[in-house]
Amino acid sequence: MTCFADACMEFVLTISLKKTKETGQNVSNEPSMKVSDYKLEVIHLFVYIGSTICDNLSLDSEINKCIGIAATMFSRLTKRVWVNYKFTVHIKVQVYIACVLGTLLYASETWTPHS
């Protein structure tokens, strides 16, 4: 981190120490980094561009968030689609695949399965 801080100083850039956090992934000891005698705060969970990143490499929080959003989507479609007798079962399945499954599986290709 010292090299990064030195490079920032050379180009007259400022590191926001209040916003800068650190985390270790799957390590036994907590990380301990300093920038100009300021110890960075260690966090265990954060959200980056909508994805939840956890220090123990667990996808539980990310999956639970997706399940919650998909359940909300399913519930919102109750009046307009699920109980509407004008729609055929085929149309309802297509709406389910597009809206609910699409929401549930959003960004799932980036998930790394661990045993």
Short mmCIF file of N, CA and C in Angstrom, two decimals:
data_model
loop_
_atom_site.label_atom_id
_atom_site.label_comp_id
_atom_site.label_asym_id
_atom_site.label_seq_id
_atom_site.Cartn_x
_atom_site.Cartn_y
_atom_site.Cartn_z
N MET A 1 0.82 -1.19 0.00
CA MET A 1 0.00 0.00 0.00
C MET A 1 0.87 1.25 0.00
N THR A 2 2.07 1.15 0.51
CA THR A 2 2.97 2.31 0.54
C THR A 2 3.32 2.77 -0.87
N CYS A 3 3.56 1.85 -1.76
CA CYS A 3 3.87 2.21 -3.15
C CYS A 3 2.70 2.94 -3.79
N PHE A 4 1.51 2.48 -3.52
CA PHE A 4 0.31 3.13 -4.06
C PHE A 4 0.18 4.54 -3.50
N ALA A 5 0.38 4.69 -2.19
CA ALA A 5 0.28 6.01 -1.56
C ALA A 5 1.35 6.94 -2.10
N ASP A 6 2.56 6.42 -2.30
CA ASP A 6 3.64 7.24 -2.86
C ASP A 6 3.31 7.69 -4.28
N ALA A 7 2.75 6.80 -5.08
CA ALA A 7 2.39 7.15 -6.45
C ALA A 7 1.29 8.21 -6.46
N CYS A 8 0.35 8.10 -5.56
CA CYS A 8 -0.71 9.10 -5.46
C CYS A 8 -0.14 10.47 -5.10
N MET A 9 0.81 10.48 -4.18
CA MET A 9 1.44 11.75 -3.79
C MET A 9 2.21 12.35 -4.97
N GLU A 10 2.86 11.51 -5.74
CA GLU A 10 3.65 11.98 -6.88
C GLU A 10 2.76 12.65 -7.93
N PHE A 11 1.55 12.12 -8.11
CA PHE A 11 0.63 12.69 -9.10
C PHE A 11 -0.39 13.64 -8.48
N VAL A 12 -0.15 14.03 -7.25
CA VAL A 12 -0.99 14.96 -6.50
C VAL A 12 -2.44 14.46 -6.43
N LEU A 13 -2.58 13.19 -6.12
CA LEU A 13 -3.89 12.58 -5.91
C LEU A 13 -4.08 12.36 -4.42
N THR A 14 -5.30 12.36 -3.98
CA THR A 14 -5.60 12.18 -2.57
C THR A 14 -6.35 10.87 -2.35
N ILE A 15 -5.92 10.09 -1.37
CA ILE A 15 -6.63 8.87 -0.99
C ILE A 15 -7.61 9.25 0.11
N SER A 16 -8.88 8.95 -0.08
CA SER A 16 -9.88 9.22 0.95
C SER A 16 -9.77 8.13 2.02
N LEU A 17 -9.15 8.45 3.12
CA LEU A 17 -8.90 7.45 4.17
C LEU A 17 -10.19 7.02 4.86
N LYS A 18 -11.19 7.89 4.91
CA LYS A 18 -12.47 7.52 5.52
C LYS A 18 -13.21 6.49 4.67
N LYS A 19 -13.03 6.56 3.35
CA LYS A 19 -13.74 5.64 2.45
C LYS A 19 -12.94 4.37 2.15
N THR A 20 -11.64 4.40 2.38
CA THR A 20 -10.79 3.26 2.04
C THR A 20 -10.87 2.22 3.15
N LYS A 21 -11.27 1.03 2.79
CA LYS A 21 -11.40 -0.10 3.73
C LYS A 21 -10.56 -1.26 3.20
N GLU A 22 -10.38 -2.26 4.04
CA GLU A 22 -9.66 -3.45 3.59
C GLU A 22 -10.36 -4.69 4.09
N THR A 23 -10.15 -5.77 3.36
CA THR A 23 -10.69 -7.06 3.75
C THR A 23 -9.73 -8.14 3.28
N GLY A 24 -9.71 -9.22 4.00
CA GLY A 24 -8.92 -10.39 3.59
C GLY A 24 -9.89 -11.50 3.26
N GLN A 25 -9.57 -12.27 2.25
CA GLN A 25 -10.46 -13.35 1.88
C GLN A 25 -9.84 -14.69 2.22
N ASN A 26 -10.54 -15.41 3.10
CA ASN A 26 -10.14 -16.75 3.50
C ASN A 26 -8.74 -16.77 4.12
N VAL A 27 -8.50 -15.85 5.06
CA VAL A 27 -7.21 -15.78 5.75
C VAL A 27 -7.44 -16.00 7.24
N SER A 28 -6.43 -16.53 7.92
CA SER A 28 -6.58 -16.81 9.34
C SER A 28 -6.40 -15.54 10.19
N ASN A 29 -5.49 -14.65 9.79
CA ASN A 29 -5.26 -13.41 10.53
C ASN A 29 -5.90 -12.24 9.79
N GLU A 30 -6.45 -11.30 10.55
CA GLU A 30 -7.03 -10.11 9.92
C GLU A 30 -5.92 -9.27 9.30
N PRO A 31 -6.17 -8.70 8.12
CA PRO A 31 -5.15 -7.84 7.51
C PRO A 31 -4.95 -6.56 8.32
N SER A 32 -3.78 -5.99 8.18
CA SER A 32 -3.46 -4.77 8.91
C SER A 32 -2.61 -3.88 8.02
N MET A 33 -3.26 -2.94 7.34
CA MET A 33 -2.55 -2.05 6.43
C MET A 33 -2.63 -0.62 6.94
N LYS A 34 -1.58 0.14 6.65
CA LYS A 34 -1.54 1.55 7.03
C LYS A 34 -1.23 2.40 5.82
N VAL A 35 -1.82 3.58 5.81
CA VAL A 35 -1.51 4.59 4.80
C VAL A 35 -1.18 5.86 5.57
N SER A 36 0.06 6.28 5.48
CA SER A 36 0.51 7.49 6.18
C SER A 36 0.14 7.45 7.66
N ASP A 37 0.49 6.40 8.33
CA ASP A 37 0.23 6.19 9.76
C ASP A 37 -1.26 6.11 10.12
N TYR A 38 -2.10 5.89 9.14
CA TYR A 38 -3.53 5.72 9.38
C TYR A 38 -3.87 4.25 9.11
N LYS A 39 -4.35 3.55 10.14
CA LYS A 39 -4.70 2.14 9.98
C LYS A 39 -6.07 2.02 9.32
N LEU A 40 -6.11 1.27 8.22
CA LEU A 40 -7.36 1.09 7.49
C LEU A 40 -8.32 0.20 8.27
N GLU A 41 -9.60 0.52 8.16
CA GLU A 41 -10.63 -0.26 8.83
C GLU A 41 -10.81 -1.60 8.11
N VAL A 42 -10.90 -2.68 8.89
CA VAL A 42 -11.11 -4.02 8.34
C VAL A 42 -12.62 -4.28 8.31
N ILE A 43 -13.13 -4.67 7.14
CA ILE A 43 -14.55 -5.00 7.01
C ILE A 43 -14.68 -6.45 6.57
N HIS A 44 -15.82 -7.03 6.83
CA HIS A 44 -16.04 -8.44 6.52
C HIS A 44 -17.02 -8.65 5.37
N LEU A 45 -17.77 -7.59 5.02
CA LEU A 45 -18.79 -7.70 3.99
C LEU A 45 -18.98 -6.33 3.36
N PHE A 46 -19.00 -6.27 2.03
CA PHE A 46 -19.31 -5.00 1.37
C PHE A 46 -19.97 -5.27 0.02
N VAL A 47 -20.62 -4.23 -0.48
CA VAL A 47 -21.33 -4.32 -1.75
C VAL A 47 -20.58 -3.49 -2.77
N TYR A 48 -20.25 -4.11 -3.90
CA TYR A 48 -19.53 -3.44 -4.97
C TYR A 48 -20.28 -3.66 -6.28
N ILE A 49 -20.76 -2.60 -6.87
CA ILE A 49 -21.54 -2.63 -8.10
C ILE A 49 -22.67 -3.67 -8.01
N GLY A 50 -23.36 -3.65 -6.88
CA GLY A 50 -24.52 -4.52 -6.70
C GLY A 50 -24.21 -5.93 -6.23
N SER A 51 -22.94 -6.32 -6.19
CA SER A 51 -22.58 -7.67 -5.74
C SER A 51 -22.05 -7.61 -4.31
N THR A 52 -22.48 -8.54 -3.50
CA THR A 52 -22.04 -8.61 -2.12
C THR A 52 -20.79 -9.47 -2.05
N ILE A 53 -19.73 -8.91 -1.48
CA ILE A 53 -18.45 -9.62 -1.36
C ILE A 53 -18.19 -9.86 0.12
N CYS A 54 -17.91 -11.11 0.45
CA CYS A 54 -17.75 -11.51 1.84
C CYS A 54 -16.34 -12.04 2.05
N ASP A 55 -15.78 -11.80 3.24
CA ASP A 55 -14.39 -12.21 3.48
C ASP A 55 -14.21 -13.71 3.64
N ASN A 56 -15.28 -14.46 3.91
CA ASN A 56 -15.13 -15.92 4.06
C ASN A 56 -15.47 -16.66 2.76
N LEU A 57 -15.57 -15.93 1.64
CA LEU A 57 -15.83 -16.47 0.31
C LEU A 57 -17.19 -17.14 0.19
N SER A 58 -18.11 -16.81 1.10
CA SER A 58 -19.44 -17.40 1.08
C SER A 58 -20.34 -16.61 0.12
N LEU A 59 -21.18 -17.32 -0.59
CA LEU A 59 -22.13 -16.69 -1.49
C LEU A 59 -23.52 -16.57 -0.86
N ASP A 60 -23.64 -16.95 0.41
CA ASP A 60 -24.94 -16.97 1.07
C ASP A 60 -25.65 -15.63 1.02
N SER A 61 -24.96 -14.56 1.36
CA SER A 61 -25.61 -13.25 1.38
C SER A 61 -26.02 -12.82 -0.03
N GLU A 62 -25.20 -13.11 -1.02
CA GLU A 62 -25.52 -12.77 -2.41
C GLU A 62 -26.73 -13.56 -2.90
N ILE A 63 -26.76 -14.85 -2.60
CA ILE A 63 -27.87 -15.70 -3.02
C ILE A 63 -29.16 -15.31 -2.30
N ASN A 64 -29.06 -15.04 -0.99
CA ASN A 64 -30.24 -14.62 -0.23
C ASN A 64 -30.81 -13.31 -0.77
N LYS A 65 -29.94 -12.39 -1.17
CA LYS A 65 -30.39 -11.12 -1.75
C LYS A 65 -31.14 -11.39 -3.05
N CYS A 66 -30.60 -12.25 -3.91
CA CYS A 66 -31.26 -12.56 -5.19
C CYS A 66 -32.60 -13.26 -4.98
N ILE A 67 -32.66 -14.16 -4.01
CA ILE A 67 -33.92 -14.85 -3.71
C ILE A 67 -34.97 -13.85 -3.22
N GLY A 68 -34.56 -12.91 -2.38
CA GLY A 68 -35.48 -11.89 -1.89
C GLY A 68 -36.03 -11.01 -2.99
N ILE A 69 -35.17 -10.59 -3.90
CA ILE A 69 -35.60 -9.74 -5.01
C ILE A 69 -36.53 -10.52 -5.94
N ALA A 70 -36.20 -11.78 -6.22
CA ALA A 70 -37.05 -12.61 -7.09
C ALA A 70 -38.41 -12.88 -6.43
N ALA A 71 -38.42 -13.10 -5.12
CA ALA A 71 -39.69 -13.32 -4.42
C ALA A 71 -40.57 -12.07 -4.47
N THR A 72 -39.94 -10.91 -4.35
CA THR A 72 -40.68 -9.66 -4.46
C THR A 72 -41.26 -9.51 -5.86
N MET A 73 -40.47 -9.84 -6.87
CA MET A 73 -40.94 -9.77 -8.26
C MET A 73 -42.13 -10.72 -8.47
N PHE A 74 -42.02 -11.94 -7.96
CA PHE A 74 -43.10 -12.92 -8.07
C PHE A 74 -44.38 -12.39 -7.42
N SER A 75 -44.22 -11.81 -6.25
CA SER A 75 -45.37 -11.28 -5.51
C SER A 75 -46.02 -10.11 -6.24
N ARG A 76 -45.22 -9.25 -6.84
CA ARG A 76 -45.76 -8.09 -7.55
C ARG A 76 -46.57 -8.49 -8.79
N LEU A 77 -46.30 -9.66 -9.33
CA LEU A 77 -47.00 -10.11 -10.53
C LEU A 77 -48.29 -10.86 -10.21
N THR A 78 -48.63 -10.99 -8.93
CA THR A 78 -49.82 -11.77 -8.55
C THR A 78 -51.09 -11.24 -9.17
N LYS A 79 -51.38 -9.95 -8.96
CA LYS A 79 -52.64 -9.38 -9.47
C LYS A 79 -52.67 -9.32 -10.99
N ARG A 80 -51.56 -8.92 -11.59
CA ARG A 80 -51.56 -8.67 -13.03
C ARG A 80 -51.41 -9.94 -13.87
N VAL A 81 -50.73 -10.96 -13.34
CA VAL A 81 -50.46 -12.13 -14.18
C VAL A 81 -51.02 -13.41 -13.59
N TRP A 82 -50.61 -13.76 -12.37
CA TRP A 82 -50.90 -15.10 -11.85
C TRP A 82 -52.39 -15.37 -11.68
N VAL A 83 -53.17 -14.39 -11.23
CA VAL A 83 -54.61 -14.62 -11.03
C VAL A 83 -55.44 -14.08 -12.18
N ASN A 84 -54.82 -13.64 -13.23
CA ASN A 84 -55.53 -13.12 -14.40
C ASN A 84 -55.94 -14.30 -15.28
N TYR A 85 -57.24 -14.50 -15.41
CA TYR A 85 -57.75 -15.65 -16.17
C TYR A 85 -57.59 -15.47 -17.69
N LYS A 86 -57.27 -14.27 -18.14
CA LYS A 86 -57.11 -14.03 -19.58
C LYS A 86 -55.80 -14.58 -20.13
N PHE A 87 -54.83 -14.79 -19.25
CA PHE A 87 -53.53 -15.32 -19.69
C PHE A 87 -53.53 -16.84 -19.64
N THR A 88 -52.94 -17.44 -20.66
CA THR A 88 -52.81 -18.90 -20.68
C THR A 88 -51.64 -19.30 -19.77
N VAL A 89 -51.58 -20.58 -19.48
CA VAL A 89 -50.47 -21.10 -18.68
C VAL A 89 -49.15 -20.86 -19.40
N HIS A 90 -49.15 -20.99 -20.69
CA HIS A 90 -47.93 -20.77 -21.49
C HIS A 90 -47.42 -19.33 -21.31
N ILE A 91 -48.30 -18.36 -21.37
CA ILE A 91 -47.91 -16.96 -21.19
C ILE A 91 -47.38 -16.74 -19.77
N LYS A 92 -48.04 -17.33 -18.78
CA LYS A 92 -47.60 -17.18 -17.39
C LYS A 92 -46.21 -17.77 -17.18
N VAL A 93 -45.94 -18.90 -17.81
CA VAL A 93 -44.61 -19.52 -17.72
C VAL A 93 -43.57 -18.61 -18.37
N GLN A 94 -43.90 -18.02 -19.50
CA GLN A 94 -42.97 -17.12 -20.18
C GLN A 94 -42.67 -15.89 -19.32
N VAL A 95 -43.68 -15.35 -18.67
CA VAL A 95 -43.48 -14.21 -17.77
C VAL A 95 -42.62 -14.62 -16.59
N TYR A 96 -42.87 -15.81 -16.04
CA TYR A 96 -42.08 -16.33 -14.92
C TYR A 96 -40.60 -16.47 -15.31
N ILE A 97 -40.35 -17.03 -16.47
CA ILE A 97 -38.97 -17.22 -16.92
C ILE A 97 -38.29 -15.86 -17.13
N ALA A 98 -38.99 -14.94 -17.77
CA ALA A 98 -38.39 -13.64 -18.08
C ALA A 98 -38.20 -12.78 -16.85
N CYS A 99 -39.19 -12.70 -15.99
CA CYS A 99 -39.13 -11.77 -14.87
C CYS A 99 -38.53 -12.37 -13.60
N VAL A 100 -39.05 -13.50 -13.18
CA VAL A 100 -38.62 -14.07 -11.90
C VAL A 100 -37.29 -14.79 -12.02
N LEU A 101 -37.17 -15.73 -12.97
CA LEU A 101 -35.90 -16.45 -13.12
C LEU A 101 -34.78 -15.52 -13.58
N GLY A 102 -35.11 -14.57 -14.45
CA GLY A 102 -34.11 -13.60 -14.89
C GLY A 102 -33.56 -12.79 -13.72
N THR A 103 -34.44 -12.40 -12.81
CA THR A 103 -34.02 -11.66 -11.62
C THR A 103 -33.23 -12.55 -10.67
N LEU A 104 -33.70 -13.77 -10.48
CA LEU A 104 -33.05 -14.69 -9.55
C LEU A 104 -31.63 -15.04 -9.99
N LEU A 105 -31.45 -15.24 -11.28
CA LEU A 105 -30.16 -15.70 -11.78
C LEU A 105 -29.26 -14.58 -12.29
N TYR A 106 -29.66 -13.33 -12.10
CA TYR A 106 -28.86 -12.20 -12.56
C TYR A 106 -27.45 -12.26 -11.97
N ALA A 107 -26.44 -12.23 -12.80
CA ALA A 107 -25.02 -12.24 -12.43
C ALA A 107 -24.58 -13.56 -11.79
N SER A 108 -25.39 -14.60 -11.88
CA SER A 108 -25.01 -15.88 -11.27
C SER A 108 -23.80 -16.51 -11.99
N GLU A 109 -23.54 -16.10 -13.22
CA GLU A 109 -22.39 -16.66 -13.94
C GLU A 109 -21.06 -16.21 -13.32
N THR A 110 -21.12 -15.18 -12.47
CA THR A 110 -19.88 -14.71 -11.82
C THR A 110 -19.65 -15.39 -10.48
N TRP A 111 -20.62 -16.16 -10.00
CA TRP A 111 -20.46 -16.84 -8.73
C TRP A 111 -19.48 -17.99 -8.87
N THR A 112 -18.58 -18.11 -7.93
CA THR A 112 -17.61 -19.20 -7.92
C THR A 112 -18.04 -20.23 -6.88
N PRO A 113 -18.42 -21.43 -7.31
CA PRO A 113 -18.84 -22.43 -6.32
C PRO A 113 -17.65 -22.97 -5.55
N HIS A 114 -17.84 -23.11 -4.24
CA HIS A 114 -16.81 -23.67 -3.36
C HIS A 114 -17.43 -24.83 -2.62
N SER A 115 -16.64 -25.81 -2.31
CA SER A 115 -17.18 -26.95 -1.55
C SER A 115 -16.99 -26.75 -0.08
#
